[in-house]
PDB file of C-alpha atoms in Angstrom:
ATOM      1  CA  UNK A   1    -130.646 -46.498  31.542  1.00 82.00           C
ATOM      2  CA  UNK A   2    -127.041 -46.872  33.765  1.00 89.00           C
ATOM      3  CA  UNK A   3    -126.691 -50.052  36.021  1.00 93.00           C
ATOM      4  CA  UNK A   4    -124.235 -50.276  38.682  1.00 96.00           C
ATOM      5  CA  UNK A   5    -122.867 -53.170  40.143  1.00 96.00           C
ATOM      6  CA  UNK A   6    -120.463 -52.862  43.431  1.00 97.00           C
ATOM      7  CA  UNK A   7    -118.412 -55.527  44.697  1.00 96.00           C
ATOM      8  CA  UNK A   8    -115.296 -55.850  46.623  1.00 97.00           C
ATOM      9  CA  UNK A   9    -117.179 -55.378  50.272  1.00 95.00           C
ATOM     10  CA  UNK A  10    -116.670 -57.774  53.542  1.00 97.00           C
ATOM     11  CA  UNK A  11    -115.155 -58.138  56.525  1.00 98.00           C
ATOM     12  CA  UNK A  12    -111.796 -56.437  57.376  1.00 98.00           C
ATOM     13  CA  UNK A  13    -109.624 -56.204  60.867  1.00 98.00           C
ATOM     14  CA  UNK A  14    -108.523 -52.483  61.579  1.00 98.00           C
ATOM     15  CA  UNK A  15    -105.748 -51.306  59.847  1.00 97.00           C
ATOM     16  CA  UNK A  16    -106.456 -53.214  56.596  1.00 97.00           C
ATOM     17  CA  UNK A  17    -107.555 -52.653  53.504  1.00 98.00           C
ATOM     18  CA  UNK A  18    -109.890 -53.443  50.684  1.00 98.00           C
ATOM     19  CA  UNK A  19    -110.771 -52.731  46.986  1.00 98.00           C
ATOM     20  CA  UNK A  20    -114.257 -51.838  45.965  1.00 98.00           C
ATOM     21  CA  UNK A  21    -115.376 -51.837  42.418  1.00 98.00           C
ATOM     22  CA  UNK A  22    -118.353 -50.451  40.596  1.00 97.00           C
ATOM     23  CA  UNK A  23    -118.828 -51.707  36.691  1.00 95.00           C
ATOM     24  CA  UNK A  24    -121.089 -49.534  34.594  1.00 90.00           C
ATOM     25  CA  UNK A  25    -123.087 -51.180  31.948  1.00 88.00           C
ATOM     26  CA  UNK A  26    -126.285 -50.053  29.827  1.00 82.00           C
ATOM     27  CA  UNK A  27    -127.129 -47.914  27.749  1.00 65.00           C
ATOM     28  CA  UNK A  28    -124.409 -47.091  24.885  1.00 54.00           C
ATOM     29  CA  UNK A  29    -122.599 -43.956  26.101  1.00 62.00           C
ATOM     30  CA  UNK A  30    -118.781 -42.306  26.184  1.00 61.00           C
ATOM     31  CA  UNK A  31    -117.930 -43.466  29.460  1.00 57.00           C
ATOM     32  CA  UNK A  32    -114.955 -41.129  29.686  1.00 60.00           C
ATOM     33  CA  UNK A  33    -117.185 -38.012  29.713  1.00 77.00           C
ATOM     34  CA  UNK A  34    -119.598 -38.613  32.829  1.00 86.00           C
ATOM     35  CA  UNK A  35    -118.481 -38.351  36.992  1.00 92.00           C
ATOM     36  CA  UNK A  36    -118.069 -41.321  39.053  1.00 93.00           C
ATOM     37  CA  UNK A  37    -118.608 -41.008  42.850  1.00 96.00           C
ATOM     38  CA  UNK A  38    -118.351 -43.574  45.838  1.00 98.00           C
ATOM     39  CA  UNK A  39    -120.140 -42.500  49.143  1.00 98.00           C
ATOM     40  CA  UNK A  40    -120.861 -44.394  52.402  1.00 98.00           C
ATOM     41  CA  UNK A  41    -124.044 -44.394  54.642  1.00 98.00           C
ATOM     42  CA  UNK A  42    -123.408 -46.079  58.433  1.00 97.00           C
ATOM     43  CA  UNK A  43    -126.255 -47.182  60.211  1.00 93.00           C
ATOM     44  CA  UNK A  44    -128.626 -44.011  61.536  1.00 95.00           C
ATOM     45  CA  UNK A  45    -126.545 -41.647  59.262  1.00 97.00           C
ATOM     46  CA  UNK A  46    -126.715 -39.956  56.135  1.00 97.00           C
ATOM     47  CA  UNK A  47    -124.987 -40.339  53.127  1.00 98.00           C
ATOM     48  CA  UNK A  48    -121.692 -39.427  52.577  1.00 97.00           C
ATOM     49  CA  UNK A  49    -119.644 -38.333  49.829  1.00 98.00           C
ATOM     50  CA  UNK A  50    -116.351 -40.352  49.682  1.00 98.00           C
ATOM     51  CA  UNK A  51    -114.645 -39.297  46.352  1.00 98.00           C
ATOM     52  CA  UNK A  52    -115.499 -38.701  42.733  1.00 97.00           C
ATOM     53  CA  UNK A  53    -113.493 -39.256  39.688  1.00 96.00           C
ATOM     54  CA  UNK A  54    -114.265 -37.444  36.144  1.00 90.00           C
ATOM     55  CA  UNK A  55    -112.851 -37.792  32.410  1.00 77.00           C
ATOM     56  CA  UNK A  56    -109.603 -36.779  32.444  1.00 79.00           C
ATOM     57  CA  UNK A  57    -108.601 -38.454  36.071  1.00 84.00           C
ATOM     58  CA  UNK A  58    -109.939 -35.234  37.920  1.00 90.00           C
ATOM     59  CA  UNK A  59    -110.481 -36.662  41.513  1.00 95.00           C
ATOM     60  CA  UNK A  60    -112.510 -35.027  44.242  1.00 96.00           C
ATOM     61  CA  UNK A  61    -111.791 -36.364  47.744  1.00 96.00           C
ATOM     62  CA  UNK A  62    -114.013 -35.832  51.198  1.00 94.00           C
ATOM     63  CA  UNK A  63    -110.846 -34.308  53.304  1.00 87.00           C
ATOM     64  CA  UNK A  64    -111.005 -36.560  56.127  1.00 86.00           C
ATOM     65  CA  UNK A  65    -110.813 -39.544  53.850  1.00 89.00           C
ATOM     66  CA  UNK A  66    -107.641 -38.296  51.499  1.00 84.00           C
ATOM     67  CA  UNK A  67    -104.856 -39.976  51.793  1.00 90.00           C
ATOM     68  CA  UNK A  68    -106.376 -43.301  52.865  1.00 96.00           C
ATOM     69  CA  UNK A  69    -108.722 -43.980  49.752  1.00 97.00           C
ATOM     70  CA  UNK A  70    -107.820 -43.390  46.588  1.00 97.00           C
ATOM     71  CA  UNK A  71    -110.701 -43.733  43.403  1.00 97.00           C
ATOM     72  CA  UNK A  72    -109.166 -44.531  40.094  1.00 96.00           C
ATOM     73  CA  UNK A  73    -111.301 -45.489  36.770  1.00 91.00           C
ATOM     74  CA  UNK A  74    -110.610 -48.100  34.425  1.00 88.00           C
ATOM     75  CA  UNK A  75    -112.173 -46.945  30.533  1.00 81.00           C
ATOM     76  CA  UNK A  76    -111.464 -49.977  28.766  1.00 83.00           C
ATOM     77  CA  UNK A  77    -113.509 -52.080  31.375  1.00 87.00           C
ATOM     78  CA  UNK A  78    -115.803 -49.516  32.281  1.00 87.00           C
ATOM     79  CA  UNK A  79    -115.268 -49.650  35.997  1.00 92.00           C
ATOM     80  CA  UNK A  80    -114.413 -47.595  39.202  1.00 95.00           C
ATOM     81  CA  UNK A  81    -112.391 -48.539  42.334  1.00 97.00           C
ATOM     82  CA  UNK A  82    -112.240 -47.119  45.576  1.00 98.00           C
ATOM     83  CA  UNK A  83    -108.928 -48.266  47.378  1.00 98.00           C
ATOM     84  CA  UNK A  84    -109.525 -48.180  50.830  1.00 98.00           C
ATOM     85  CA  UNK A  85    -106.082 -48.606  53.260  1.00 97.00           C
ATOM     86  CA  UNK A  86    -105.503 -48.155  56.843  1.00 97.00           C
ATOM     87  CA  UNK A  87    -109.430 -48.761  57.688  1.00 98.00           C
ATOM     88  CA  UNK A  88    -110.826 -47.814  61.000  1.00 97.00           C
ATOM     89  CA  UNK A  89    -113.884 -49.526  62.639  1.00 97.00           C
ATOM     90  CA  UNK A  90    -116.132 -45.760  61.904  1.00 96.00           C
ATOM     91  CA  UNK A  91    -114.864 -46.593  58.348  1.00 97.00           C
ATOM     92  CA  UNK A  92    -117.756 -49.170  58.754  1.00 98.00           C
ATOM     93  CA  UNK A  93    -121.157 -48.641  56.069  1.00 98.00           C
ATOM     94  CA  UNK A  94    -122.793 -49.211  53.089  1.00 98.00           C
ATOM     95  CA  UNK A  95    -120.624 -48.248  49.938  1.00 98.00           C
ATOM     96  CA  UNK A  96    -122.359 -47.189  46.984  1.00 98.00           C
ATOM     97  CA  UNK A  97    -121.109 -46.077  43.880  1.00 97.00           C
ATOM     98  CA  UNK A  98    -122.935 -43.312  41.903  1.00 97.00           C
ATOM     99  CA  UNK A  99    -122.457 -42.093  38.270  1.00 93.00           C
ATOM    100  CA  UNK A 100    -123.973 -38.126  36.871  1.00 92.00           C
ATOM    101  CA  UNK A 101    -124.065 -36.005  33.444  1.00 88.00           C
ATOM    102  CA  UNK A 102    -121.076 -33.805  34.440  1.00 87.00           C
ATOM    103  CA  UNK A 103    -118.483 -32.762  36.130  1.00 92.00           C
ATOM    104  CA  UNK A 104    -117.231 -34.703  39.588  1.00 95.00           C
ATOM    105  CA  UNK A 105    -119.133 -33.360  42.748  1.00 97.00           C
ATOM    106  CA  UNK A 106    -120.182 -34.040  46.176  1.00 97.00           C
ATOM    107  CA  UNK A 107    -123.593 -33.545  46.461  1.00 97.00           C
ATOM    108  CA  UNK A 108    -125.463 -37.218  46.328  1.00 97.00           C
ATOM    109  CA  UNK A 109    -128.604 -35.131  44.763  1.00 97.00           C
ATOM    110  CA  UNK A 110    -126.603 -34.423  41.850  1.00 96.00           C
ATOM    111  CA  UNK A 111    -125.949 -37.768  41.309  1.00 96.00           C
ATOM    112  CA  UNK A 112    -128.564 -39.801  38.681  1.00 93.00           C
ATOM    113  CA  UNK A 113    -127.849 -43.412  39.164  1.00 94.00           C
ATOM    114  CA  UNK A 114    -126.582 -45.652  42.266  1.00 97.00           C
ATOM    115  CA  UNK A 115    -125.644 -49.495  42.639  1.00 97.00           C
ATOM    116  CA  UNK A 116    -127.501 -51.553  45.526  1.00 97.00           C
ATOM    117  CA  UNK A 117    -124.369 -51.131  47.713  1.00 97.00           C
ATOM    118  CA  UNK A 118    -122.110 -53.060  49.257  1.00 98.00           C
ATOM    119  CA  UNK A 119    -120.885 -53.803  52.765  1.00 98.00           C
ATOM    120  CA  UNK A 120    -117.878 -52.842  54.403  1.00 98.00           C
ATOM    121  CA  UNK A 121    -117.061 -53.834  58.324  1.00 98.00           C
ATOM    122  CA  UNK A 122    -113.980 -52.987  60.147  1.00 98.00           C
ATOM    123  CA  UNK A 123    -113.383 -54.852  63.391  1.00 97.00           C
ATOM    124  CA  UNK A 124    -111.032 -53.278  65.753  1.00 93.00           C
TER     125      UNK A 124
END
Protein backbone atom coordinates (compact mmCIF):
# COMPACT_ATOMS: atom_id res chain seq x y z
CA UNK A 1 0.00 0.00 0.00
CA UNK A 2 1.16 3.94 -1.11
CA UNK A 3 0.11 6.83 1.30
CA UNK A 4 0.12 10.31 0.28
CA UNK A 5 0.33 13.17 2.31
CA UNK A 6 -0.15 16.88 0.67
CA UNK A 7 0.67 19.96 2.34
CA UNK A 8 1.67 23.36 1.37
CA UNK A 9 -2.21 24.61 0.70
CA UNK A 10 -3.89 28.05 2.13
CA UNK A 11 -4.77 31.22 1.43
CA UNK A 12 -3.00 33.33 -1.28
CA UNK A 13 -3.79 37.06 -2.83
CA UNK A 14 -3.72 36.98 -6.77
CA UNK A 15 -0.59 37.08 -8.29
CA UNK A 16 1.22 35.00 -5.63
CA UNK A 17 2.47 31.94 -5.21
CA UNK A 18 2.72 28.77 -3.23
CA UNK A 19 4.53 25.37 -2.89
CA UNK A 20 2.61 22.18 -2.54
CA UNK A 21 4.19 18.98 -1.50
CA UNK A 22 3.15 15.37 -1.59
CA UNK A 23 5.53 12.75 0.53
CA UNK A 24 5.14 9.12 -0.45
CA UNK A 25 5.58 6.57 2.20
CA UNK A 26 4.60 2.71 2.48
CA UNK A 27 5.24 -0.01 1.13
CA UNK A 28 9.12 -0.63 0.20
CA UNK A 29 9.41 0.29 -3.50
CA UNK A 30 12.04 2.16 -6.12
CA UNK A 31 10.52 5.39 -5.95
CA UNK A 32 12.39 6.60 -9.02
CA UNK A 33 10.53 4.18 -11.33
CA UNK A 34 6.69 5.08 -10.74
CA UNK A 35 4.67 8.63 -12.16
CA UNK A 36 3.78 11.35 -9.91
CA UNK A 37 0.79 13.59 -10.84
CA UNK A 38 -0.87 16.73 -9.13
CA UNK A 39 -4.49 17.59 -10.32
CA UNK A 40 -7.09 20.09 -9.02
CA UNK A 41 -10.94 19.70 -8.60
CA UNK A 42 -12.93 23.34 -7.98
CA UNK A 43 -16.14 23.21 -6.52
CA UNK A 44 -19.00 21.59 -9.11
CA UNK A 45 -16.09 20.47 -11.44
CA UNK A 46 -14.21 17.58 -12.33
CA UNK A 47 -10.88 16.66 -11.82
CA UNK A 48 -8.16 18.01 -13.48
CA UNK A 49 -4.87 16.97 -14.51
CA UNK A 50 -2.22 19.59 -13.50
CA UNK A 51 1.21 17.94 -14.28
CA UNK A 52 2.99 14.65 -13.85
CA UNK A 53 6.56 13.94 -13.26
CA UNK A 54 8.27 10.34 -14.00
CA UNK A 55 11.86 8.70 -13.30
CA UNK A 56 14.15 10.39 -15.16
CA UNK A 57 12.54 14.15 -14.62
CA UNK A 58 10.09 13.53 -17.65
CA UNK A 59 7.36 16.21 -16.90
CA UNK A 60 3.91 16.33 -18.44
CA UNK A 61 2.16 19.70 -18.11
CA UNK A 62 -1.84 20.58 -18.71
CA UNK A 63 -1.05 23.51 -21.45
CA UNK A 64 -2.93 26.17 -19.88
CA UNK A 65 -1.04 25.70 -16.67
CA UNK A 66 2.79 25.59 -18.23
CA UNK A 67 4.75 28.09 -17.49
CA UNK A 68 3.13 29.04 -14.17
CA UNK A 69 3.57 25.62 -12.24
CA UNK A 70 6.33 23.74 -12.39
CA UNK A 71 6.40 19.82 -10.60
CA UNK A 72 9.82 18.71 -9.60
CA UNK A 73 10.57 15.36 -7.41
CA UNK A 74 12.84 15.02 -4.67
CA UNK A 75 14.25 10.91 -4.51
CA UNK A 76 16.17 11.13 -1.50
CA UNK A 77 13.05 12.42 0.50
CA UNK A 78 10.58 10.76 -1.46
CA UNK A 79 8.47 13.77 -2.25
CA UNK A 80 6.78 15.86 -5.08
CA UNK A 81 6.21 19.65 -5.40
CA UNK A 82 4.03 21.55 -7.45
CA UNK A 83 5.31 25.27 -7.67
CA UNK A 84 2.53 27.31 -8.30
CA UNK A 85 3.44 31.31 -9.36
CA UNK A 86 1.41 34.04 -10.69
CA UNK A 87 -2.00 32.41 -9.20
CA UNK A 88 -5.33 33.56 -10.39
CA UNK A 89 -8.56 33.40 -8.27
CA UNK A 90 -9.97 30.20 -11.02
CA UNK A 91 -6.58 28.76 -9.86
CA UNK A 92 -8.79 28.13 -6.72
CA UNK A 93 -9.51 23.94 -5.71
CA UNK A 94 -8.65 21.02 -4.11
CA UNK A 95 -4.99 19.81 -4.96
CA UNK A 96 -4.33 16.29 -4.86
CA UNK A 97 -1.39 14.49 -5.61
CA UNK A 98 -1.58 11.02 -7.28
CA UNK A 99 1.15 8.34 -7.81
CA UNK A 100 0.71 5.06 -10.81
CA UNK A 101 2.82 1.86 -12.07
CA UNK A 102 4.19 3.67 -15.17
CA UNK A 103 4.87 6.12 -17.22
CA UNK A 104 3.58 10.00 -16.46
CA UNK A 105 -0.04 10.59 -17.85
CA UNK A 106 -3.09 12.59 -17.63
CA UNK A 107 -5.81 10.51 -17.20
CA UNK A 108 -6.84 10.50 -13.21
CA UNK A 109 -8.23 6.74 -13.97
CA UNK A 110 -4.84 5.68 -14.59
CA UNK A 111 -3.76 6.84 -11.52
CA UNK A 112 -3.76 4.06 -8.34
CA UNK A 113 -3.32 6.07 -5.25
CA UNK A 114 -4.34 9.81 -4.15
CA UNK A 115 -3.64 11.96 -0.88
CA UNK A 116 -6.82 13.55 0.97
CA UNK A 117 -6.03 16.89 -0.75
CA UNK A 118 -5.29 20.04 0.11
CA UNK A 119 -6.72 23.53 -0.26
CA UNK A 120 -5.69 26.23 -2.34
CA UNK A 121 -7.68 29.84 -2.45
CA UNK A 122 -6.71 32.76 -4.48
CA UNK A 123 -8.34 36.05 -3.57
CA UNK A 124 -8.33 38.64 -6.19
Amino acid sequence: QVQLAESGGGLVQAGGSLRLSCLVSGRPFSFSSYAMGWFRQAPGKEREFVAAIGSRNSAIYTGSLEGRFTISRDLAKNTVDLQMTSLKPEDTAVYYCAFRFGRPVSAKNEYNYWGQGTQVTVSS
